[in-house]
């Protein structure tokens, strides 16, 4: 009998936004919170003798679905998320059992996917929930001491379909990329302005600026979310106060002095790599305070910017073939 251990999360690229495709890639996940959004359109008309809304005077109003999925980054398969999170993705030729994928800030239009979550009820029945028209609205990469490299993706969908059907809506059988390994804090290194900088916590949060409420009088079907705002990349580093170099970036009286390259690299145990580079990171905050008889900490944060040429964020992923 299926149990919670038989839950799954699978995805597949769509050729046309909102046209469901059977899941082909499956990811291990720690948590998911995708849920359908259903509203009601109530009548406002006056009817003699009616003091409470009648049961036949409202219309269902499905508004797609949204939610987060939390993942641990593995040494294979995550180029899928780089494409949908960043927009630009170039994959190199296979070499030594690996392919290097380079993700940069690029066009997200025309890139969508179908997701299916297998959830098990308390009778042991596995129920597929299929979500079409998937877009990555926001995402976060994070890593801390004694932890694994994690990716959280905030997703938007055009439609939720509950229960098994045929084709893309059939209950899937998960398969996973073989021999993948995890990235942990033990394989991580950080440089700021070209110099090594020891940290205990890293985060990069991105917002893709999508307009996700594009509904029209067209059978209630949602149109593909489009970019309608500047993307925002917020980074944070937690370390120790090791001199005035970083605080001087925050306090700089000239713009160029407040900007430096931040590169964070994780080496996997199988020869894989995951690297995040922000060549024009602006240092916005970095207070230094004495909080008792403790080593003085230094929490730095800011935005990844562009000069109009360099990508604000470049992610290089050396992954299993």
Coordinates of C-alpha atoms in Angstrom, one line a residue:
X1 CA 0.0 0.0 0.0
X2 CA 1.4 3.5 -0.9
X3 CA 2.5 5.7 2.0
X4 CA 3.9 9.2 2.4
X5 CA 7.2 7.6 1.3
X6 CA 5.7 7.2 -2.2
X7 CA 5.2 10.9 -2.8
X8 CA 6.8 12.4 -5.8
X9 CA 7.4 15.6 -7.7
X10 CA 7.9 15.5 -11.5
X11 CA 8.2 18.1 -14.3
X12 CA 8.4 18.4 -18.1
X13 CA 8.9 21.3 -20.4
X14 CA 5.9 22.5 -22.3
X15 CA 5.9 23.4 -26.0
X16 CA 2.9 25.7 -25.6
X17 CA 2.1 27.5 -22.4
X18 CA -0.6 25.9 -20.4
X19 CA -0.7 22.7 -22.5
X20 CA 0.1 19.9 -20.1
X21 CA 2.9 17.4 -20.7
X22 CA 3.5 14.1 -18.9
X23 CA 6.3 14.5 -16.3
X24 CA 9.7 13.3 -17.5
X25 CA 12.1 14.6 -14.9
X26 CA 11.7 13.8 -11.2
X27 CA 13.3 15.6 -8.3
X28 CA 13.8 14.6 -4.6
X29 CA 12.2 17.3 -2.5
X30 CA 12.0 18.1 1.2
X31 CA 8.8 20.1 1.1
X32 CA 6.1 21.4 -1.3
X33 CA 3.3 23.8 -0.8
X34 CA 1.6 24.0 -4.2
X35 CA -2.1 24.6 -4.0
X36 CA -4.9 25.5 -6.3
X37 CA -6.5 28.9 -6.0
X38 CA -10.3 29.0 -6.3
X39 CA -12.4 32.1 -5.9
X40 CA -16.2 32.7 -6.1
X41 CA -18.0 35.4 -8.0
X42 CA -21.1 36.3 -6.0
X43 CA -24.2 37.9 -7.3
X44 CA -25.0 41.4 -6.0
X45 CA -28.5 41.6 -7.4
X46 CA -31.6 42.3 -5.3
X47 CA -34.4 39.7 -5.2
X48 CA -37.5 40.3 -3.2
X49 CA -37.4 38.4 0.1
X50 CA -33.8 37.3 -0.2
X51 CA -31.6 38.3 2.7
X52 CA -28.8 35.7 2.3
X53 CA -26.9 34.8 -0.9
X54 CA -28.8 32.0 -2.7
X55 CA -26.9 28.8 -3.4
X56 CA -27.4 29.2 -7.2
X57 CA -26.2 32.8 -7.3
X58 CA -22.5 32.4 -7.5
X59 CA -20.0 31.2 -10.1
X60 CA -16.8 29.3 -9.5
X61 CA -13.7 31.2 -10.5
X62 CA -10.5 29.0 -10.8
X63 CA -7.3 31.1 -10.6
X64 CA -4.6 28.6 -11.3
X65 CA -2.2 27.5 -8.5
X66 CA 0.9 28.6 -6.8
X67 CA 3.4 27.6 -4.1
X68 CA 6.9 26.7 -3.2
X69 CA 9.0 23.5 -3.7
X70 CA 12.1 23.0 -1.6
X71 CA 15.0 21.0 -3.0
X72 CA 18.5 19.9 -2.2
X73 CA 20.8 20.6 -5.1
X74 CA 22.2 17.5 -6.7
X75 CA 25.0 16.9 -9.2
X76 CA 22.6 16.1 -12.0
X77 CA 19.3 17.4 -13.4
X78 CA 19.2 20.9 -12.0
X79 CA 19.9 22.6 -15.3
X80 CA 16.1 22.4 -15.7
X81 CA 15.7 24.8 -12.8
X82 CA 18.5 27.1 -14.0
X83 CA 16.7 27.5 -17.4
X84 CA 13.4 28.4 -15.8
X85 CA 14.8 30.5 -13.0
X86 CA 17.3 32.5 -15.0
X87 CA 16.1 32.4 -18.6
X88 CA 19.5 32.1 -20.4
X89 CA 21.2 28.7 -20.4
X90 CA 24.1 27.4 -22.6
X91 CA 25.2 23.8 -22.3
X92 CA 28.7 22.8 -23.3
X93 CA 29.8 19.5 -24.9
X94 CA 30.1 16.4 -22.7
X95 CA 33.5 15.9 -21.2
X96 CA 34.6 13.2 -18.8
X97 CA 31.1 12.3 -17.9
X98 CA 30.0 15.8 -17.2
X99 CA 28.3 18.7 -19.0
X100 CA 28.9 22.3 -18.0
X101 CA 25.7 24.5 -18.0
X102 CA 26.1 28.2 -17.8
X103 CA 23.0 30.2 -16.7
X104 CA 22.7 34.0 -17.1
X105 CA 19.9 36.5 -16.9
X106 CA 17.9 35.9 -20.1
X107 CA 14.4 35.9 -21.6
X108 CA 11.8 33.9 -19.6
X109 CA 9.1 34.3 -22.2
X110 CA 8.0 31.1 -23.9
X111 CA 9.6 28.9 -21.2
X112 CA 7.0 27.0 -19.2
X113 CA 6.5 23.5 -17.7
X114 CA 4.0 21.1 -16.3
X115 CA 4.5 19.7 -12.8
X116 CA 2.8 16.8 -11.1
X117 CA 2.8 16.0 -7.4
X118 CA 1.9 12.6 -6.2
X119 CA 0.2 12.8 -2.8
X120 CA -1.0 9.8 -0.8
X121 CA -4.2 10.0 1.2
X122 CA -4.9 8.2 4.5
X123 CA -6.4 5.2 2.7
X124 CA -3.1 4.5 0.9
X125 CA -4.3 5.9 -2.4
X126 CA -1.8 7.9 -4.4
X127 CA -3.5 10.8 -6.1
X128 CA -1.8 12.9 -8.9
X129 CA -2.2 16.6 -8.8
X130 CA -1.2 18.1 -12.2
X131 CA -0.2 21.7 -12.7
X132 CA 0.2 23.2 -16.2
X133 CA 1.6 26.5 -17.3
X134 CA 4.4 26.5 -14.7
X135 CA 6.7 29.6 -14.3
X136 CA 9.3 30.4 -11.7
X137 CA 8.3 33.6 -10.0
X138 CA 11.0 33.7 -7.4
X139 CA 13.8 31.5 -6.1
X140 CA 16.4 31.2 -3.4
X141 CA 19.8 29.4 -3.1
X142 CA 21.1 29.0 0.4
X143 CA 23.8 27.2 2.3
X144 CA 25.0 27.3 5.9
X145 CA 27.5 25.5 8.1
X146 CA 26.5 21.9 8.7
X147 CA 23.9 22.1 5.9
X148 CA 23.5 21.1 2.3
X149 CA 23.1 23.5 -0.7
X150 CA 19.4 24.1 -1.1
X151 CA 17.1 25.6 -3.7
X152 CA 13.6 26.9 -3.1
X153 CA 11.5 27.8 -6.1
X154 CA 8.3 29.9 -5.9
X155 CA 6.0 28.7 -8.7
X156 CA 2.9 29.9 -10.5
X157 CA 0.6 27.7 -12.6
X158 CA -2.3 28.3 -15.0
X159 CA -4.4 25.3 -13.9
X160 CA -4.7 22.6 -11.3
X161 CA -6.1 19.2 -12.3
X162 CA -6.9 16.8 -9.4
X163 CA -6.9 13.1 -9.8
X164 CA -5.7 10.6 -12.4
X165 CA -6.7 10.9 -16.1
X166 CA -5.1 10.0 -19.3
X167 CA -1.9 11.2 -21.0
X168 CA -0.3 14.1 -19.1
X169 CA -2.8 13.6 -16.2
X170 CA -2.1 9.9 -15.7
X171 CA -0.4 8.8 -12.4
X172 CA 3.4 8.9 -13.1
X173 CA 6.1 6.4 -12.3
X174 CA 9.1 8.4 -11.0
X175 CA 12.6 7.8 -12.3
X176 CA 15.6 9.7 -11.1
X177 CA 19.0 10.7 -12.5
X178 CA 21.4 8.0 -11.5
X179 CA 24.5 8.4 -9.2
X180 CA 23.9 12.0 -8.2
X181 CA 25.6 13.4 -5.2
X182 CA 24.9 16.3 -2.8
X183 CA 26.7 19.6 -2.4
X184 CA 27.5 20.4 1.2
X185 CA 29.0 23.4 3.1
X186 CA 32.2 21.4 3.3
X187 CA 32.9 21.8 -0.4
X188 CA 32.2 25.5 -0.5
X189 CA 34.5 28.4 -0.9
X190 CA 33.8 32.2 -1.1
X191 CA 35.7 35.1 -2.5
X192 CA 34.8 38.8 -2.2
X193 CA 36.7 41.2 -4.4
X194 CA 39.0 38.3 -5.4
X195 CA 40.1 37.5 -1.8
X196 CA 39.0 34.6 0.3
X197 CA 36.2 35.4 2.8
X198 CA 35.1 33.0 5.4
X199 CA 31.3 32.8 5.9
X200 CA 28.9 30.7 7.9
X201 CA 25.7 31.4 5.9
X202 CA 24.9 32.4 2.3
X203 CA 21.7 33.3 0.6
X204 CA 20.7 34.6 -2.9
X205 CA 17.1 35.5 -3.3
X206 CA 15.7 36.3 -6.8
X207 CA 12.4 37.9 -7.9
X208 CA 11.7 37.5 -11.6
X209 CA 9.2 40.4 -11.8
X210 CA 6.4 38.4 -13.6
X211 CA 2.9 39.7 -14.1
X212 CA 1.0 36.6 -13.1
X213 CA -2.6 37.8 -13.3
X214 CA -3.1 38.0 -17.0
X215 CA -6.8 36.9 -17.2
X216 CA -9.0 38.0 -20.1
X217 CA -12.5 37.2 -21.3
X218 CA -11.4 34.1 -23.2
X219 CA -12.9 31.1 -21.5
X220 CA -11.2 31.9 -18.2
X221 CA -7.9 30.6 -19.5
X222 CA -4.9 32.4 -18.1
X223 CA -2.3 34.0 -20.4
X224 CA 1.4 33.4 -19.9
X225 CA 2.9 35.6 -17.1
X226 CA 5.3 38.2 -18.7
X227 CA 8.1 40.2 -17.2
X228 CA 6.8 43.5 -16.1
X229 CA 9.4 44.7 -13.6
X230 CA 13.1 44.7 -13.1
X231 CA 14.5 41.5 -11.7
X232 CA 15.9 41.7 -8.2
X233 CA 18.8 39.7 -6.8
X234 CA 19.3 40.0 -3.1
X235 CA 22.4 38.4 -1.5
X236 CA 23.5 38.0 2.1
X237 CA 26.7 36.7 3.7
X238 CA 27.2 36.0 7.4
X239 CA 30.8 36.0 8.6
X240 CA 33.1 37.4 11.2
X241 CA 34.5 40.9 11.5
X242 CA 37.9 40.4 9.9
X243 CA 39.0 44.0 9.1
X244 CA 37.5 47.1 7.5
X245 CA 37.5 46.0 3.9
X246 CA 33.9 45.0 3.7
X247 CA 32.5 47.7 6.0
X248 CA 34.3 50.3 3.9
X249 CA 32.4 49.0 0.8
X250 CA 29.1 49.8 2.6
X251 CA 30.4 53.2 3.7
X252 CA 32.0 54.2 0.4
X253 CA 31.3 57.7 -0.7
X254 CA 31.6 56.7 -4.4
X255 CA 29.5 54.2 -6.2
X256 CA 32.4 52.2 -7.6
X257 CA 33.8 51.7 -4.1
X258 CA 30.5 50.0 -2.9
X259 CA 30.7 47.3 -5.6
X260 CA 32.8 44.1 -5.7
X261 CA 32.7 40.6 -7.2
X262 CA 31.2 37.9 -5.0
X263 CA 31.9 34.3 -6.1
X264 CA 30.6 31.2 -4.2
X265 CA 31.7 27.8 -5.4
X266 CA 30.7 24.3 -4.2
X267 CA 32.8 21.3 -5.2
X268 CA 30.9 18.0 -5.3
X269 CA 32.4 14.7 -4.2
X270 CA 32.0 13.2 -7.7
X271 CA 33.8 16.0 -9.5
X272 CA 30.7 18.1 -10.1
X273 CA 30.6 21.9 -9.3
X274 CA 28.1 24.6 -8.7
X275 CA 29.3 28.2 -8.9
X276 CA 27.4 31.5 -8.3
X277 CA 29.2 34.6 -9.5
X278 CA 27.9 38.2 -9.0
X279 CA 30.5 40.4 -10.6
X280 CA 28.9 43.7 -9.6
X281 CA 27.6 43.1 -6.1
X282 CA 26.6 46.3 -4.3
X283 CA 27.2 46.3 -0.5
X284 CA 24.2 48.0 1.1
X285 CA 24.3 46.9 4.8
X286 CA 27.0 45.5 7.0
X287 CA 26.7 46.6 10.7
X288 CA 29.5 45.7 13.1
X289 CA 28.5 45.6 16.8
X290 CA 29.8 44.1 20.0
X291 CA 27.1 41.8 21.4
X292 CA 28.7 40.6 24.6
X293 CA 31.8 38.4 25.0
X294 CA 31.5 36.8 21.6
X295 CA 33.5 37.0 18.4
X296 CA 32.1 40.0 16.5
X297 CA 30.0 38.9 13.6
X298 CA 29.6 40.7 10.3
X299 CA 26.4 40.2 8.4
X300 CA 26.6 41.7 4.9
X301 CA 23.9 42.1 2.4
X302 CA 23.1 43.9 -0.9
X303 CA 22.0 43.6 -4.5
X304 CA 23.6 42.0 -7.6
X305 CA 23.7 44.6 -10.3
X306 CA 24.7 44.8 -14.0
X307 CA 26.7 47.3 -16.0
X308 CA 24.5 46.6 -19.1
X309 CA 26.9 44.0 -20.3
X310 CA 27.7 41.5 -17.6
X311 CA 25.0 39.3 -16.3
X312 CA 24.1 40.3 -12.7
X313 CA 24.2 36.6 -11.8
X314 CA 26.0 33.8 -13.6
X315 CA 25.5 30.2 -12.4
X316 CA 27.9 27.6 -13.7
X317 CA 26.9 24.0 -13.1
X318 CA 29.2 21.1 -13.9
X319 CA 26.7 18.3 -13.8
X320 CA 26.5 14.6 -14.6
X321 CA 25.8 13.9 -18.2

